[in-house]
PDB file of C-alpha atoms in Angstrom:
ATOM      1  CA  MET U  15     -70.730  43.201 -23.158  1.00 75.00           C
ATOM      2  CA  SER U  16     -71.679  39.518 -23.027  1.00 94.00           C
ATOM      3  CA  PHE U  17     -69.541  36.581 -24.127  1.00 96.00           C
ATOM      4  CA  VAL U  18     -71.763  35.940 -27.161  1.00 97.00           C
ATOM      5  CA  THR U  19     -71.542  39.549 -28.327  1.00 96.00           C
ATOM      6  CA  THR U  20     -67.793  39.617 -27.784  1.00 97.00           C
ATOM      7  CA  ILE U  21     -66.959  36.477 -29.735  1.00 97.00           C
ATOM      8  CA  LYS U  22     -69.261  37.510 -32.581  1.00 97.00           C
ATOM      9  CA  LYS U  23     -67.422  40.845 -32.871  1.00 97.00           C
ATOM     10  CA  VAL U  24     -64.027  39.112 -32.849  1.00 97.00           C
ATOM     11  CA  PHE U  25     -65.121  36.661 -35.538  1.00 98.00           C
ATOM     12  CA  GLU U  26     -66.414  39.533 -37.670  1.00 97.00           C
ATOM     13  CA  ALA U  27     -63.134  41.400 -37.236  1.00 97.00           C
ATOM     14  CA  ASN U  28     -61.179  38.336 -38.407  1.00 96.00           C
ATOM     15  CA  GLU U  29     -63.445  37.389 -41.295  1.00 97.00           C
ATOM     16  CA  ASP U  30     -61.803  36.051 -44.463  1.00 97.00           C
ATOM     17  CA  VAL U  31     -64.494  36.210 -47.131  1.00 97.00           C
ATOM     18  CA  THR U  32     -62.604  34.137 -49.707  1.00 97.00           C
ATOM     19  CA  TYR U  33     -61.748  31.294 -47.337  1.00 97.00           C
ATOM     20  CA  GLY U  34     -65.210  31.551 -45.814  1.00 97.00           C
ATOM     21  CA  GLN U  35     -66.767  30.782 -49.165  1.00 97.00           C
ATOM     22  CA  LYS U  36     -64.507  27.743 -49.503  1.00 96.00           C
ATOM     23  CA  GLN U  37     -65.601  26.541 -46.083  1.00 97.00           C
ATOM     24  CA  SER U  38     -69.229  27.129 -46.962  1.00 97.00           C
ATOM     25  CA  ASP U  39     -68.810  25.219 -50.218  1.00 97.00           C
ATOM     26  CA  TYR U  40     -67.335  22.301 -48.229  1.00 96.00           C
ATOM     27  CA  LEU U  41     -70.476  22.324 -46.092  1.00 96.00           C
ATOM     28  CA  LYS U  42     -72.620  22.216 -49.262  1.00 96.00           C
ATOM     29  CA  ASN U  43     -73.539  25.877 -48.670  1.00 97.00           C
ATOM     30  CA  ASN U  44     -75.757  24.942 -45.762  1.00 97.00           C
ATOM     31  CA  PHE U  45     -74.159  27.678 -43.644  1.00 98.00           C
ATOM     32  CA  PRO U  46     -72.237  30.913 -44.179  1.00 98.00           C
ATOM     33  CA  CYS U  47     -68.735  30.914 -42.681  1.00 98.00           C
ATOM     34  CA  TYR U  48     -66.458  33.669 -41.429  1.00 98.00           C
ATOM     35  CA  GLY U  49     -63.484  31.851 -42.951  1.00 98.00           C
ATOM     36  CA  ILE U  50     -61.634  31.271 -39.675  1.00 96.00           C
ATOM     37  CA  GLN U  51     -59.583  28.087 -39.597  1.00 93.00           C
ATOM     38  CA  THR U  52     -59.966  25.621 -36.737  1.00 93.00           C
ATOM     39  CA  GLN U  53     -56.791  26.507 -34.830  1.00 94.00           C
ATOM     40  CA  ALA U  54     -57.499  30.236 -35.088  1.00 95.00           C
ATOM     41  CA  ARG U  55     -61.109  29.688 -33.999  1.00 96.00           C
ATOM     42  CA  ARG U  56     -59.981  27.772 -30.933  1.00 94.00           C
ATOM     43  CA  GLU U  57     -57.452  30.468 -30.077  1.00 95.00           C
ATOM     44  CA  ILE U  58     -60.155  33.118 -30.340  1.00 96.00           C
ATOM     45  CA  LEU U  59     -62.437  31.020 -28.147  1.00 96.00           C
ATOM     46  CA  LYS U  60     -59.681  30.566 -25.574  1.00 94.00           C
ATOM     47  CA  ASN U  61     -58.967  34.299 -25.454  1.00 93.00           C
ATOM     48  CA  CYS U  62     -62.637  35.254 -25.233  1.00 94.00           C
ATOM     49  CA  THR U  63     -63.563  32.724 -22.564  1.00 93.00           C
ATOM     50  CA  SER U  64     -60.791  33.881 -20.260  1.00 91.00           C
ATOM     51  CA  ALA U  65     -62.749  37.074 -19.551  1.00 91.00           C
ATOM     52  CA  TYR U  66     -66.101  35.327 -19.163  1.00 95.00           C
ATOM     53  CA  LYS U  67     -65.299  32.143 -17.241  1.00 94.00           C
ATOM     54  CA  GLN U  68     -67.955  32.532 -14.565  1.00 94.00           C
ATOM     55  CA  GLU U  69     -70.644  33.657 -17.013  1.00 95.00           C
ATOM     56  CA  ILE U  70     -69.993  30.606 -19.174  1.00 96.00           C
ATOM     57  CA  LYS U  71     -69.810  28.208 -16.242  1.00 94.00           C
ATOM     58  CA  ASP U  72     -73.104  29.444 -14.813  1.00 95.00           C
ATOM     59  CA  ASN U  73     -74.994  29.772 -18.098  1.00 96.00           C
ATOM     60  CA  PHE U  74     -73.345  27.531 -20.675  1.00 97.00           C
ATOM     61  CA  ARG U  75     -76.566  25.802 -21.690  1.00 98.00           C
ATOM     62  CA  THR U  76     -78.298  29.110 -22.450  1.00 97.00           C
ATOM     63  CA  ILE U  77     -75.176  30.501 -24.121  1.00 98.00           C
ATOM     64  CA  CYS U  78     -74.822  27.474 -26.380  1.00 98.00           C
ATOM     65  CA  TRP U  79     -78.412  27.731 -27.536  1.00 98.00           C
ATOM     66  CA  GLU U  80     -78.012  31.470 -28.116  1.00 98.00           C
ATOM     67  CA  LEU U  81     -74.918  30.821 -30.257  1.00 98.00           C
ATOM     68  CA  TYR U  82     -76.934  28.307 -32.255  1.00 98.00           C
ATOM     69  CA  GLN U  83     -79.366  31.024 -33.331  1.00 98.00           C
ATOM     70  CA  PHE U  84     -76.741  32.710 -35.503  1.00 98.00           C
ATOM     71  CA  PRO U  85     -76.269  31.604 -39.110  1.00 98.00           C
ATOM     72  CA  HIS U  86     -72.467  31.324 -39.228  1.00 98.00           C
ATOM     73  CA  ARG U  87     -70.984  27.888 -38.707  1.00 98.00           C
ATOM     74  CA  GLU U  88     -68.202  29.128 -36.445  1.00 98.00           C
ATOM     75  CA  MET U  89     -70.824  30.224 -33.916  1.00 98.00           C
ATOM     76  CA  HIS U  90     -72.291  26.707 -33.886  1.00 98.00           C
ATOM     77  CA  GLN U  91     -68.825  25.197 -33.550  1.00 97.00           C
ATOM     78  CA  VAL U  92     -68.052  27.424 -30.567  1.00 97.00           C
ATOM     79  CA  ALA U  93     -71.362  26.396 -28.992  1.00 98.00           C
ATOM     80  CA  ILE U  94     -70.454  22.723 -29.326  1.00 98.00           C
ATOM     81  CA  ASP U  95     -66.905  23.251 -28.028  1.00 97.00           C
ATOM     82  CA  ILE U  96     -68.261  25.020 -24.948  1.00 97.00           C
ATOM     83  CA  PHE U  97     -71.051  22.524 -24.417  1.00 98.00           C
ATOM     84  CA  ILE U  98     -68.790  19.461 -24.581  1.00 97.00           C
ATOM     85  CA  LYS U  99     -66.265  21.032 -22.216  1.00 96.00           C
ATOM     86  CA  GLU U 100     -68.758  22.300 -19.646  1.00 97.00           C
ATOM     87  CA  ILE U 101     -71.176  19.359 -19.663  1.00 96.00           C
ATOM     88  CA  LYS U 102     -68.490  16.784 -18.860  1.00 92.00           C
ATOM     89  CA  LYS U 103     -69.130  15.377 -15.370  1.00 86.00           C
ATOM     90  CA  ASN U 104     -71.947  17.914 -15.090  1.00 94.00           C
ATOM     91  CA  TYR U 105     -74.846  16.163 -16.821  1.00 97.00           C
ATOM     92  CA  GLN U 106     -78.388  16.631 -15.580  1.00 97.00           C
ATOM     93  CA  VAL U 107     -81.185  14.246 -16.529  1.00 98.00           C
ATOM     94  CA  GLU U 108     -83.054  16.950 -18.413  1.00 98.00           C
ATOM     95  CA  ASP U 109     -80.017  17.786 -20.579  1.00 98.00           C
ATOM     96  CA  ILE U 110     -81.075  15.255 -23.191  1.00 98.00           C
ATOM     97  CA  ALA U 111     -83.765  17.686 -24.381  1.00 98.00           C
ATOM     98  CA  LEU U 112     -81.165  20.353 -25.166  1.00 98.00           C
ATOM     99  CA  ILE U 113     -78.814  17.810 -26.712  1.00 98.00           C
ATOM    100  CA  GLU U 114     -81.590  16.649 -29.019  1.00 98.00           C
ATOM    101  CA  LYS U 115     -82.379  20.253 -29.991  1.00 98.00           C
ATOM    102  CA  LEU U 116     -78.720  20.850 -30.841  1.00 98.00           C
ATOM    103  CA  ILE U 117     -78.631  17.701 -32.985  1.00 98.00           C
ATOM    104  CA  ILE U 118     -81.697  18.607 -35.047  1.00 98.00           C
ATOM    105  CA  THR U 119     -80.876  22.322 -35.381  1.00 98.00           C
ATOM    106  CA  ASN U 120     -78.354  23.515 -37.983  1.00 98.00           C
ATOM    107  CA  SER U 121     -77.675  19.839 -38.649  1.00 98.00           C
ATOM    108  CA  TRP U 122     -74.750  18.574 -40.665  1.00 98.00           C
ATOM    109  CA  TRP U 123     -72.312  15.719 -40.158  1.00 97.00           C
ATOM    110  CA  ASP U 124     -69.669  17.864 -38.425  1.00 96.00           C
ATOM    111  CA  SER U 125     -71.961  18.988 -35.622  1.00 98.00           C
ATOM    112  CA  VAL U 126     -74.038  15.833 -35.316  1.00 98.00           C
ATOM    113  CA  ASP U 127     -71.057  13.472 -35.102  1.00 98.00           C
ATOM    114  CA  THR U 128     -69.430  15.466 -32.306  1.00 98.00           C
ATOM    115  CA  LEU U 129     -72.668  15.716 -30.350  1.00 98.00           C
ATOM    116  CA  ALA U 130     -73.440  12.017 -30.887  1.00 98.00           C
ATOM    117  CA  LYS U 131     -70.079  10.806 -29.604  1.00 98.00           C
ATOM    118  CA  TYR U 132     -69.401  13.245 -26.796  1.00 97.00           C
ATOM    119  CA  ALA U 133     -72.778  14.658 -25.709  1.00 98.00           C
ATOM    120  CA  VAL U 134     -75.107  11.679 -26.205  1.00 98.00           C
ATOM    121  CA  GLY U 135     -72.376   9.141 -25.512  1.00 98.00           C
ATOM    122  CA  GLY U 136     -71.361  10.928 -22.328  1.00 97.00           C
ATOM    123  CA  TYR U 137     -74.942  11.436 -21.196  1.00 98.00           C
ATOM    124  CA  LEU U 138     -75.794   7.747 -21.557  1.00 98.00           C
ATOM    125  CA  GLU U 139     -72.626   6.718 -19.728  1.00 97.00           C
ATOM    126  CA  THR U 140     -73.823   8.943 -16.883  1.00 97.00           C
ATOM    127  CA  PHE U 141     -77.423   7.696 -17.056  1.00 98.00           C
ATOM    128  CA  PRO U 142     -77.168   4.180 -18.538  1.00 98.00           C
ATOM    129  CA  GLU U 143     -80.755   3.397 -17.566  1.00 98.00           C
ATOM    130  CA  LYS U 144     -81.843   5.970 -20.163  1.00 98.00           C
ATOM    131  CA  THR U 145     -80.048   4.229 -23.029  1.00 98.00           C
ATOM    132  CA  TYR U 146     -82.845   2.035 -24.342  1.00 97.00           C
ATOM    133  CA  PRO U 147     -85.682   4.624 -24.354  1.00 98.00           C
ATOM    134  CA  ILE U 148     -83.536   7.420 -25.795  1.00 98.00           C
ATOM    135  CA  ILE U 149     -81.914   5.324 -28.505  1.00 98.00           C
ATOM    136  CA  GLU U 150     -85.289   3.844 -29.413  1.00 98.00           C
ATOM    137  CA  GLU U 151     -86.734   7.353 -29.718  1.00 98.00           C
ATOM    138  CA  PHE U 152     -83.825   8.573 -31.847  1.00 98.00           C
ATOM    139  CA  SER U 153     -83.762   5.435 -33.964  1.00 98.00           C
ATOM    140  CA  ASN U 154     -87.480   5.576 -34.725  1.00 98.00           C
ATOM    141  CA  SER U 155     -87.491   9.292 -35.450  1.00 98.00           C
ATOM    142  CA  ASP U 156     -88.232  10.715 -38.889  1.00 98.00           C
ATOM    143  CA  ASN U 157     -85.120  12.864 -38.435  1.00 98.00           C
ATOM    144  CA  MET U 158     -82.178  11.238 -40.209  1.00 98.00           C
ATOM    145  CA  TRP U 159     -79.611  12.919 -37.951  1.00 98.00           C
ATOM    146  CA  LEU U 160     -81.197  11.387 -34.852  1.00 98.00           C
ATOM    147  CA  ASN U 161     -81.090   8.015 -36.627  1.00 98.00           C
ATOM    148  CA  ARG U 162     -77.378   8.532 -37.318  1.00 98.00           C
ATOM    149  CA  THR U 163     -76.840   9.486 -33.680  1.00 98.00           C
ATOM    150  CA  ALA U 164     -78.475   6.247 -32.526  1.00 98.00           C
ATOM    151  CA  ILE U 165     -76.028   4.290 -34.673  1.00 98.00           C
ATOM    152  CA  ILE U 166     -72.804   6.085 -33.723  1.00 98.00           C
ATOM    153  CA  PHE U 167     -73.294   7.243 -30.121  1.00 98.00           C
ATOM    154  CA  GLN U 168     -71.023   4.429 -28.851  1.00 98.00           C
ATOM    155  CA  LEU U 169     -68.011   5.482 -30.936  1.00 97.00           C
ATOM    156  CA  GLY U 170     -65.973   6.319 -27.845  1.00 93.00           C
ATOM    157  CA  TYR U 171     -67.047   3.287 -25.825  1.00 97.00           C
ATOM    158  CA  LYS U 172     -64.517   0.776 -27.232  1.00 96.00           C
ATOM    159  CA  GLU U 173     -64.668  -2.411 -25.125  1.00 96.00           C
ATOM    160  CA  LYS U 174     -67.705  -1.041 -23.257  1.00 97.00           C
ATOM    161  CA  THR U 175     -69.732  -1.016 -26.486  1.00 98.00           C
ATOM    162  CA  ASP U 176     -73.032  -2.853 -26.252  1.00 98.00           C
ATOM    163  CA  PHE U 177     -72.737  -4.951 -29.424  1.00 98.00           C
ATOM    164  CA  ASP U 178     -76.372  -6.004 -29.203  1.00 98.00           C
ATOM    165  CA  ILE U 179     -77.492  -2.372 -29.407  1.00 98.00           C
ATOM    166  CA  LEU U 180     -75.094  -1.711 -32.268  1.00 98.00           C
ATOM    167  CA  ILE U 181     -76.372  -4.718 -34.209  1.00 98.00           C
ATOM    168  CA  SER U 182     -79.962  -3.731 -33.509  1.00 98.00           C
ATOM    169  CA  GLU U 183     -79.375  -0.264 -34.953  1.00 98.00           C
ATOM    170  CA  CYS U 184     -77.578  -1.671 -37.987  1.00 98.00           C
ATOM    171  CA  GLU U 185     -80.432  -4.091 -38.612  1.00 98.00           C
ATOM    172  CA  LYS U 186     -83.035  -1.379 -38.295  1.00 98.00           C
ATOM    173  CA  HIS U 187     -81.352   0.922 -40.804  1.00 98.00           C
ATOM    174  CA  LYS U 188     -79.380  -1.430 -43.075  1.00 98.00           C
ATOM    175  CA  HIS U 189     -81.735  -0.960 -46.035  1.00 97.00           C
ATOM    176  CA  SER U 190     -81.581   2.838 -45.914  1.00 98.00           C
ATOM    177  CA  SER U 191     -80.605   4.559 -49.150  1.00 97.00           C
ATOM    178  CA  GLU U 192     -79.359   7.582 -47.199  1.00 98.00           C
ATOM    179  CA  PHE U 193     -75.583   8.075 -47.579  1.00 98.00           C
ATOM    180  CA  PHE U 194     -75.118   9.361 -44.034  1.00 98.00           C
ATOM    181  CA  ILE U 195     -76.876   6.309 -42.583  1.00 98.00           C
ATOM    182  CA  GLN U 196     -74.938   3.801 -44.688  1.00 98.00           C
ATOM    183  CA  LYS U 197     -71.710   5.550 -43.729  1.00 98.00           C
ATOM    184  CA  ALA U 198     -72.670   5.599 -40.047  1.00 98.00           C
ATOM    185  CA  ILE U 199     -73.286   1.842 -39.992  1.00 98.00           C
ATOM    186  CA  GLY U 200     -69.914   1.159 -41.545  1.00 98.00           C
ATOM    187  CA  TRP U 201     -68.143   3.614 -39.274  1.00 98.00           C
ATOM    188  CA  ALA U 202     -69.679   2.259 -36.064  1.00 98.00           C
ATOM    189  CA  LEU U 203     -68.844  -1.332 -37.021  1.00 98.00           C
ATOM    190  CA  ARG U 204     -65.318  -0.382 -38.094  1.00 98.00           C
ATOM    191  CA  GLU U 205     -64.601   1.328 -34.787  1.00 97.00           C
ATOM    192  CA  TYR U 206     -65.885  -1.653 -32.823  1.00 98.00           C
ATOM    193  CA  SER U 207     -63.814  -4.020 -34.986  1.00 97.00           C
ATOM    194  CA  SER U 208     -60.724  -2.719 -33.166  1.00 96.00           C
ATOM    195  CA  VAL U 209     -62.114  -4.441 -30.063  1.00 96.00           C
ATOM    196  CA  ASN U 210     -63.993  -7.386 -31.574  1.00 97.00           C
ATOM    197  CA  PRO U 211     -62.857  -8.009 -35.177  1.00 97.00           C
ATOM    198  CA  ASN U 212     -64.230 -11.555 -35.301  1.00 97.00           C
ATOM    199  CA  GLY U 213     -67.655 -10.481 -34.081  1.00 97.00           C
ATOM    200  CA  VAL U 214     -67.870  -7.666 -36.609  1.00 98.00           C
ATOM    201  CA  LEU U 215     -66.663  -9.831 -39.481  1.00 97.00           C
ATOM    202  CA  GLU U 216     -69.124 -12.593 -38.604  1.00 97.00           C
ATOM    203  CA  TYR U 217     -71.973 -10.081 -38.491  1.00 98.00           C
ATOM    204  CA  VAL U 218     -70.998  -8.454 -41.791  1.00 98.00           C
ATOM    205  CA  ASN U 219     -70.657 -11.839 -43.544  1.00 97.00           C
ATOM    206  CA  ARG U 220     -74.133 -12.975 -42.505  1.00 97.00           C
ATOM    207  CA  THR U 221     -75.878  -9.657 -43.091  1.00 97.00           C
ATOM    208  CA  ASN U 222     -77.030  -8.053 -46.316  1.00 96.00           C
ATOM    209  CA  LEU U 223     -75.518  -4.643 -45.693  1.00 98.00           C
ATOM    210  CA  LYS U 224     -75.349  -1.937 -48.323  1.00 98.00           C
ATOM    211  CA  PRO U 225     -71.997  -2.032 -50.173  1.00 98.00           C
ATOM    212  CA  LEU U 226     -70.814   1.250 -48.610  1.00 98.00           C
ATOM    213  CA  SER U 227     -71.615   0.031 -45.088  1.00 98.00           C
ATOM    214  CA  LYS U 228     -69.828  -3.264 -45.680  1.00 97.00           C
ATOM    215  CA  LYS U 229     -66.772  -1.619 -47.221  1.00 97.00           C
ATOM    216  CA  GLU U 230     -66.415   0.770 -44.308  1.00 97.00           C
ATOM    217  CA  ALA U 231     -67.091  -1.892 -41.672  1.00 98.00           C
ATOM    218  CA  ILE U 232     -64.313  -4.293 -42.682  1.00 97.00           C
ATOM    219  CA  ARG U 233     -61.674  -1.751 -43.654  1.00 93.00           C
ATOM    220  CA  LYS U 234     -59.572  -2.416 -40.514  1.00 90.00           C
ATOM    221  CA  ILE U 235     -60.058  -6.183 -40.660  1.00 91.00           C
ATOM    222  CA  ILE U 236     -59.218  -7.092 -44.241  1.00 70.00           C
TER     223      ILE U 236
END
């Protein structure tokens, strides 16, 4: 029995239909859920991976994409948990294609934000020369989740944040009426304000940001 088959059977055996509906409602009914809370899901993942360590290590990219073909959100969450763990210090140049597929498949803020910060952010730290072309591609895409990724991929960078890139992305998308884009602009600026509060405040004061973006951006400053 493969890892994917095993974890699917364990999830099914631990399904809580009532709580699963609550989880699905929280995700705007975009995905069905088994109703397994985060800590329990991680414990199940830990127990299942212990018997399949080599299979996962050798095939984690294929396994993650296979998990993404199932409808239940817990399967997607397991895919992301495995991907982030296994890809660390193990990036290959061609991995950006899979990362992009994961972002635009079964997309919602919970998956996209994790992939943006840890997968895209980590990839571009490993291959900094790829930053401009990839972020330009994502930023100019018709896919809103790739746009959001281009705005927030530096969330974990702190003092290493390229403020020019951040400003460029904010400028490009500041007139968007999309909630998730307005929120992303504010979030990215707010996180960077911990490092450069004066720079963020100066930018916000001279820029006609949407009210939500502005509110979120200066929350830590004022």
